[in-house]
Each structure stands twice: as structure tokens, then as C-alpha cells.
Short mmCIF file of C-alpha atoms and ligand atoms in Angstrom, two decimals:
data_model
loop_
_atom_site.label_atom_id
_atom_site.label_comp_id
_atom_site.label_asym_id
_atom_site.label_seq_id
_atom_site.Cartn_x
_atom_site.Cartn_y
_atom_site.Cartn_z
CA MET A 1 157.09 94.25 84.43
CA ILE A 2 157.95 97.01 83.59
CA ASN A 3 161.56 96.93 80.76
CA LYS A 4 164.80 98.05 81.23
CA LEU A 5 165.07 98.10 77.58
CA GLY A 6 167.63 100.92 77.73
CA MET A 7 166.01 102.44 74.21
CA LYS A 8 164.35 105.70 73.64
CA CYS A 9 160.41 105.75 72.47
CA SER A 10 160.43 105.90 68.82
CA LYS A 11 157.53 108.79 69.12
CA CYS A 12 159.96 111.28 71.64
CA ASN A 13 163.24 110.91 73.65
CA ARG A 14 161.65 109.62 76.66
CA ASP A 15 162.90 105.92 77.83
CA ALA A 16 160.68 102.81 75.93
CA ILE A 17 158.95 100.42 78.35
CA ILE A 18 158.27 97.99 75.28
CA PHE A 19 159.17 97.07 72.28
CA GLN A 20 156.02 95.54 70.46
CA ARG A 21 157.05 93.36 67.68
CA TYR A 22 154.43 93.34 65.68
CA SER A 23 154.46 97.38 65.10
CA GLY A 24 158.10 97.55 65.49
CA LEU A 25 158.13 100.71 67.74
CA HIS A 26 159.67 101.01 71.16
CA LEU A 27 157.54 103.00 73.46
CA CYS A 28 157.16 105.50 76.76
CA GLU A 29 154.52 104.90 79.29
CA THR A 30 152.78 108.29 78.28
CA HIS A 31 152.90 106.84 74.04
CA PHE A 32 152.53 102.95 75.46
CA ASN A 33 149.17 104.06 77.51
CA ARG A 34 147.22 106.71 74.46
CA ASP A 35 148.57 102.97 71.61
CA VAL A 36 146.42 101.11 74.18
CA GLU A 37 143.56 103.24 74.29
CA GLN A 38 143.77 104.47 71.29
CA LYS A 39 143.30 101.19 69.59
CA ALA A 40 140.52 100.06 72.84
CA ARG A 41 138.03 103.39 71.51
CA ARG A 42 138.74 102.56 67.94
CA ALA A 43 136.93 99.15 68.57
CA ILE A 44 134.50 100.75 70.12
CA ARG A 45 133.99 102.87 66.85
CA LYS A 46 134.13 100.50 64.45
CA HIS A 47 131.42 97.68 66.27
CA LYS A 48 128.86 101.56 67.50
CA TRP A 49 129.50 99.48 71.14
CA ILE A 50 128.14 102.21 72.82
CA SER A 51 125.36 104.66 72.44
CA SER A 52 123.54 107.26 74.78
CA GLY A 53 121.68 105.43 77.34
CA ASP A 54 123.56 102.61 77.63
CA ARG A 55 124.06 100.69 81.11
CA ILE A 56 127.26 98.37 81.09
CA ALA A 57 128.73 96.09 82.98
CA VAL A 58 132.26 94.85 82.27
CA ALA A 59 132.35 90.94 83.16
CA LEU A 60 135.03 91.67 85.98
CA SER A 61 136.69 88.39 87.23
CA GLY A 62 139.71 90.34 88.45
CA GLY A 63 141.76 89.29 85.99
CA LYS A 64 144.91 91.55 84.42
CA ASP A 65 142.02 91.79 81.11
CA SER A 66 139.13 92.36 82.90
CA SER A 67 140.40 94.24 85.69
CA ALA A 68 142.29 96.38 82.65
CA VAL A 69 139.10 96.73 81.15
CA LEU A 70 137.51 98.50 83.60
CA TYR A 71 140.39 101.04 84.05
CA PHE A 72 139.94 102.05 80.91
CA MET A 73 135.71 102.58 80.32
CA SER A 74 135.65 104.29 83.80
CA ARG A 75 138.12 106.96 81.82
CA LEU A 76 136.36 106.89 79.19
CA LEU A 77 132.97 106.91 80.18
CA LYS A 78 134.10 109.90 83.08
CA ASP A 79 132.21 112.71 80.92
CA ARG A 80 129.77 110.80 79.74
CA PRO A 81 126.81 111.05 81.95
CA ASP A 82 124.47 108.98 79.35
CA VAL A 83 126.22 106.27 79.82
CA GLU A 84 126.56 104.83 83.10
CA LEU A 85 129.05 102.10 84.16
CA CYS A 86 128.85 99.29 86.69
CA ALA A 87 130.90 96.08 87.09
CA ILE A 88 129.63 92.12 88.18
CA THR A 89 131.00 89.65 89.18
CA VAL A 90 130.74 85.85 88.20
CA ASP A 91 132.09 83.55 91.45
CA GLU A 92 131.78 80.22 90.19
CA GLY A 93 132.59 78.10 93.26
CA ILE A 94 136.44 77.40 92.26
CA ALA A 95 137.93 77.27 96.32
CA GLY A 96 141.29 78.88 95.84
CA TYR A 97 140.58 80.33 92.82
CA ARG A 98 138.19 82.79 92.51
CA ASP A 99 137.39 85.26 95.51
CA PRO A 100 135.03 87.85 94.71
CA GLY A 101 136.32 90.19 97.20
CA ASN A 102 139.42 90.77 94.98
CA ALA A 103 137.59 91.93 92.71
CA ARG A 104 135.22 93.95 93.97
CA LYS A 105 138.57 95.84 95.68
CA ILE A 106 139.29 96.44 92.40
CA ALA A 107 135.83 98.20 91.65
CA ASP A 108 136.17 100.18 95.22
CA SER A 109 139.27 101.28 94.17
CA LEU A 110 137.93 102.46 90.55
CA ASP A 111 134.62 103.56 92.72
CA VAL A 112 132.40 102.01 90.65
CA PRO A 113 129.76 99.83 91.73
CA ILE A 114 130.18 96.33 91.60
CA HIS A 115 127.53 93.10 91.54
CA THR A 116 127.94 89.80 92.55
CA ALA A 117 126.07 86.53 90.90
CA SER A 118 126.97 83.08 91.76
CA PHE A 119 126.58 79.15 90.20
CA SER A 120 126.08 78.58 94.33
CA GLU A 121 122.88 80.60 93.99
CA GLU A 122 121.81 80.17 90.54
CA TYR A 123 122.38 76.82 90.08
CA GLY A 124 122.73 74.62 93.32
CA VAL A 125 125.68 73.71 92.89
CA THR A 126 129.74 74.94 92.54
CA LEU A 127 131.77 74.42 89.58
CA ASP A 128 134.84 72.24 92.31
CA ARG A 129 130.79 69.93 92.87
CA ILE A 130 130.34 69.27 89.16
CA VAL A 131 133.90 68.33 88.76
CA GLU A 132 133.73 66.47 92.12
CA LEU A 133 130.83 64.17 90.29
CA PHE A 134 131.64 63.63 86.80
CA GLY A 135 135.65 65.07 86.69
CA ASP A 136 137.22 67.67 85.54
CA ARG A 137 137.43 66.50 81.54
CA LEU A 138 135.06 69.14 80.55
CA SER A 139 134.94 71.67 83.32
CA CYS A 140 135.60 74.36 80.99
CA THR A 141 133.13 73.84 78.61
CA TYR A 142 130.54 73.67 82.54
CA CYS A 143 132.04 76.48 83.70
CA GLY A 144 132.25 78.24 80.11
CA ILE A 145 128.10 77.27 79.51
CA LEU A 146 126.64 77.60 83.25
CA ARG A 147 128.70 81.50 83.20
CA ARG A 148 127.73 82.81 80.18
CA THR A 149 123.94 82.08 80.89
CA LEU A 150 124.07 83.47 84.06
CA MET A 151 125.53 87.01 83.53
CA ASN A 152 123.63 87.19 80.47
CA ARG A 153 120.30 86.66 83.29
CA PHE A 154 122.14 88.54 85.47
CA ALA A 155 122.90 91.42 83.74
CA ARG A 156 119.66 91.35 81.63
CA ASN A 157 117.51 91.88 84.66
CA LEU A 158 120.05 94.32 85.57
CA GLY A 159 118.78 96.02 83.37
CA ILE A 160 122.21 96.81 81.57
CA THR A 161 122.26 96.90 77.47
CA LYS A 162 125.96 95.50 76.88
CA ILE A 163 128.51 93.41 79.08
CA ALA A 164 132.11 94.61 78.21
CA PHE A 165 134.44 91.21 78.44
CA GLY A 166 138.13 92.03 78.26
CA MET A 167 139.08 89.64 75.74
CA ASN A 168 141.76 90.56 73.86
CA LEU A 169 143.09 90.36 70.92
CA ASP A 170 145.28 86.97 71.74
CA ASP A 171 141.59 85.51 72.97
CA GLU A 172 140.24 86.37 69.85
CA ALA A 173 142.43 85.36 67.09
CA GLN A 174 142.32 81.62 69.80
CA SER A 175 138.61 81.79 69.45
CA VAL A 176 139.14 81.98 65.57
CA MET A 177 141.70 79.21 66.04
CA LEU A 178 139.67 77.02 67.51
CA ASN A 179 136.94 77.26 65.14
CA VAL A 180 139.32 76.41 62.48
CA LEU A 181 140.48 72.88 64.24
CA ARG A 182 136.73 72.12 65.34
CA GLY A 183 135.89 72.13 61.60
CA ASP A 184 132.96 75.00 63.10
CA GLU A 185 132.08 76.30 60.20
CA ARG A 186 128.55 77.80 61.88
CA GLY A 187 131.26 79.70 64.49
CA LEU A 188 133.74 80.87 61.41
CA THR A 189 130.90 82.44 59.43
CA SER A 190 127.64 83.36 61.52
CA LYS A 191 126.87 86.79 62.80
CA LYS A 192 126.14 87.49 65.23
CA ARG A 193 122.47 88.34 65.12
CA PRO A 194 120.86 90.46 68.27
CA HIS A 195 117.81 89.10 70.30
CA PRO A 196 116.10 90.94 72.63
CA MET A 197 116.46 88.20 74.99
CA MET A 198 120.47 88.31 74.91
CA VAL A 199 122.42 91.40 76.45
CA PRO A 200 125.29 92.44 73.68
CA ARG A 201 128.69 91.82 74.67
CA ILE A 202 131.43 93.85 73.67
CA LYS A 203 135.15 94.10 73.45
CA PRO A 204 137.21 97.22 73.94
CA PHE A 205 140.19 95.14 74.40
CA ILE A 206 139.89 92.68 70.61
CA TYR A 207 142.84 94.44 68.44
CA VAL A 208 145.28 95.15 72.15
CA PRO A 209 147.73 91.80 72.49
CA GLU A 210 147.75 90.28 75.76
CA ARG A 211 151.44 91.57 76.40
CA ASP A 212 149.77 94.68 76.13
CA VAL A 213 146.97 94.55 78.40
CA ALA A 214 149.20 92.98 80.54
CA LEU A 215 151.46 95.99 81.18
CA TYR A 216 148.81 98.96 80.59
CA SER A 217 147.04 96.49 83.87
CA PHE A 218 150.05 96.61 85.68
CA LEU A 219 150.88 100.41 85.18
CA HIS A 220 146.82 100.84 86.43
CA VAL A 221 145.10 98.60 88.67
CA GLY A 222 147.41 95.64 88.89
CA GLY A 223 145.22 93.41 88.19
CA SER A 224 146.68 89.92 87.46
CA ASP A 225 146.39 86.12 87.64
CA LEU A 226 148.21 85.08 90.43
CA HIS A 227 146.15 81.37 91.85
CA GLY A 228 145.88 79.87 88.06
CA CYS A 229 142.48 78.20 87.97
CA PRO A 230 142.85 75.06 88.67
CA TYR A 231 141.18 73.61 86.36
CA SER A 232 143.05 75.48 83.98
CA HIS A 233 144.71 72.91 82.22
CA ASN A 234 141.82 70.77 80.49
CA ALA A 235 141.01 74.01 78.27
CA LEU A 236 141.59 72.79 74.38
CA ARG A 237 142.52 77.39 73.72
CA ASN A 238 146.07 76.03 75.59
CA ASP A 239 147.10 74.14 73.01
CA VAL A 240 145.88 77.04 70.99
CA ARG A 241 147.54 79.32 72.72
CA GLY A 242 150.80 77.54 72.03
CA ILE A 243 150.85 76.65 69.05
CA LEU A 244 149.67 80.67 68.14
CA ASP A 245 152.41 82.11 70.57
CA ASP A 246 155.03 79.28 68.77
CA TYR A 247 154.19 80.89 65.28
CA THR A 248 153.25 84.09 65.98
CA SER A 249 157.23 85.10 67.47
CA ARG A 250 157.97 83.92 63.74
CA HIS A 251 155.60 86.05 62.21
CA PRO A 252 154.55 88.42 64.39
CA SER A 253 151.25 89.50 62.36
CA THR A 254 149.76 86.30 63.08
CA LYS A 255 147.41 87.75 65.88
CA HIS A 256 146.31 90.36 63.91
CA ALA A 257 145.14 88.33 60.97
CA LEU A 258 143.43 85.57 62.22
CA VAL A 259 141.17 88.63 64.03
CA ASN A 260 140.67 90.05 60.89
CA LEU A 261 139.80 87.29 59.08
CA GLY A 262 137.04 86.64 61.97
CA GLU A 263 135.74 89.86 61.66
CA THR A 264 135.60 90.01 57.82
CA LEU A 265 134.05 86.72 57.06
CA PRO A 266 130.76 87.05 58.13
CA GLU A 267 130.66 89.40 56.65
CA LEU A 268 131.04 88.07 53.20
CA CYS A 269 129.37 85.34 53.91
CA ASP A 270 125.74 85.24 52.89
CA THR A 271 124.38 83.15 56.30
CA THR A 272 121.40 83.61 57.63
CA GLY A 273 121.72 81.27 60.97
CA THR A 274 119.03 79.68 62.66
CA GLY A 275 118.05 82.04 65.13
CA LEU A 276 117.83 81.97 69.07
CA LYS A 277 115.10 80.06 70.40
CA ILE A 278 113.43 80.48 74.49
CA CYS A 279 114.24 77.57 76.21
CA PRO A 280 110.94 76.21 78.61
CA ASP A 281 112.74 75.03 80.94
CA CYS A 282 115.25 78.35 82.14
CA GLY A 283 113.11 80.88 80.22
CA GLU A 284 117.25 81.32 78.39
CA PRO A 285 117.69 82.06 74.73
CA TYR A 286 120.38 78.75 73.00
CA GLY A 287 120.67 77.27 69.94
CA ASN A 288 119.92 73.62 68.92
CA VAL A 289 120.05 72.37 72.52
CA CYS A 290 120.13 74.12 76.26
CA ARG A 291 123.13 73.25 77.26
CA THR A 292 122.18 74.86 80.65
CA CYS A 293 120.12 72.56 81.51
CA GLN A 294 121.36 70.21 80.09
CA ILE A 295 123.87 70.36 83.07
CA ILE A 296 122.14 71.30 85.43
CA ASN A 297 119.80 68.11 84.72
CA GLN A 298 122.78 65.99 84.65
CA VAL A 299 124.06 67.50 87.98
CA ARG A 300 120.48 66.72 89.40
CA LYS A 301 120.60 63.03 88.07
CA ALA A 302 123.85 62.62 89.83
CA GLY A 303 122.11 64.32 93.50
CA GLY A 304 124.80 67.28 92.86
CA GLY A 305 122.24 69.88 92.78
FE1 SF4 B 1 136.04 77.86 84.12
FE2 SF4 B 1 138.18 76.91 82.96
FE3 SF4 B 1 138.28 79.00 82.94
FE4 SF4 B 1 138.09 77.62 84.90
S1 SF4 B 1 139.87 77.70 83.30
S2 SF4 B 1 137.35 79.50 85.56
S3 SF4 B 1 136.73 76.21 84.47
S4 SF4 B 1 136.57 78.22 81.91
#
């Protein structure tokens, strides 16, 4: 994983382990770590993501991104007795893919308490069963909606004040691009408005490219996505990733530009948003329609839950 570049660090005389095309810098391990952590600290400061008294849960899948965020947060908060840190892992019920034991090992190695939630306990059905019933074309849509609702409810019940996700710069740029390709004007321009039932989400690695997060994870926690999700081929995101990676190989600052656009548009556009309502059935906040209840009702009708 570590590149034997045969080059020296642009900031000191040590051997470089990475070349960042977007910055034009070769970095040694010390300066690389500093670079990643400075970007994460900048994101936290800019968005005022951490306050005294916070109870922060890292959404830990056991993959490289969330493992790296957990490692970073445990370092950042080690001298902050006024802020609590834990991890939450969600088991969607995807055979051979999600192993909550892996997430537990990572949390234990960092001495961070971990809580586990599962689709089968919360909804009485696994994602594998949903795919059996309806096919795998919309697997990622079902998975994303159910996981988001479960994570929010579970964290809220634990008294968590912020949930930290492992989204990196590439993920965030892809989300902006997806909104463009879908023509989702509201997704591009709406400000995220706080709601008492919604635990705020924070994304410390929003300015760190995926490749850098992978190396940071490799150096410190070894989180990896060894066994890819069997349904990942259905993620529309994969197409967008391909387009963006190709374009960025010729124009290295493109992903940074998209993330900047995604942050700036809501500030420029005077949209008030429609606000969230509370679903009378599941008690969770929703926008136009409670998609979680829609899915669970569909599953029940099909005799699956
Ligand atoms: Fe869920 Fe799709 Fe991710 Fe698999 S690839 S874990 S189905 S969102």
C-alpha cells in the first residue's frame, strides 16, 4: 500500500510515502498524517461540529473510512473529558459482508465503547430477505433508507448528540454530482435544518480524498473493505465514481470544486425547505413521505416480516 516513490517529502528530507496530485506535494508519513488531521480539524472548526458536552458516536462499519474516522476522533478527543466518544455499528443482514465482530475488534483496539443495532431486531427482516422478496435492483435504496432511520433512532435513544460518518471528499463530490444528474434542485440548494428528532451528522473527512483516507486507515487501523457488498453493483454511485475519477485524473481539483459547490449553493440560495414531519406510524422524522414505513409495509404485504 505504501508507495516506494523514491522521492523525498516536499516539506522535509524524509522518504515520501504519497504523492498528492491535487496539491503537487510528496509527503512523508509524518507530514501525511499531519495533512490529513489538519484537514479534518479544519472541517470540524468550519462547521462547528464539536461542542463541550457532546456525546459523539462514530457510525462504524469496520471499513477503512469509518475505522479511520474512529481512530482520528479517539486521538482528537483523548484530552477532552468534556466530550464522550463511542461507536455504533449497524448489521443490515447481508450474509458474508457485514461482520459486526470486525467493527467491535477495531473499537476495542482503540478502547472506544461500541453498540450494535440490526435490521432483524429493528425491522424483523434482513436486507438479504428484502432482496429475496423484491430482487436486488433497489437494494441500495432500501438499505440506505432503513439504515439511516435505524441509526438515527438508535443514536437518539442512547443520548448521542452527533453522529460522525466516514464520508470522504470523493463521497461528498459524488453526492453533489448525483444531485446534478438527478436534477435534484432541493438536494443541491436546501440547507440542512436542525430538528429535535434528528441527531446531527458530522463528516470530519469531508475534505480528505478517498485515497488519503485509505492510506491513513492502513497506517493506523488497517480497516479495509476486503469483502465487498454483494449488492454494490447496483449503486448508482458506482457510475458517478467512474465518471468523476476519470475526469479528475485530467483535472485534479474537480472533486474539491464539487464539494465547495455543494457547501456554497445552500448558502447562496434563499430556500426555506419544507421542514420535517413526524411519521404517525414509526415516530421518526420524514420529508414528503415516510419511505421507511413504505418499505416495511411492502415487506409485510409480501409476507417477509
Ligand atoms: Fe447497503 Fe448498497 Fe452499501 Fe451494500 S452497497 S451496504 S446494499 S448501500
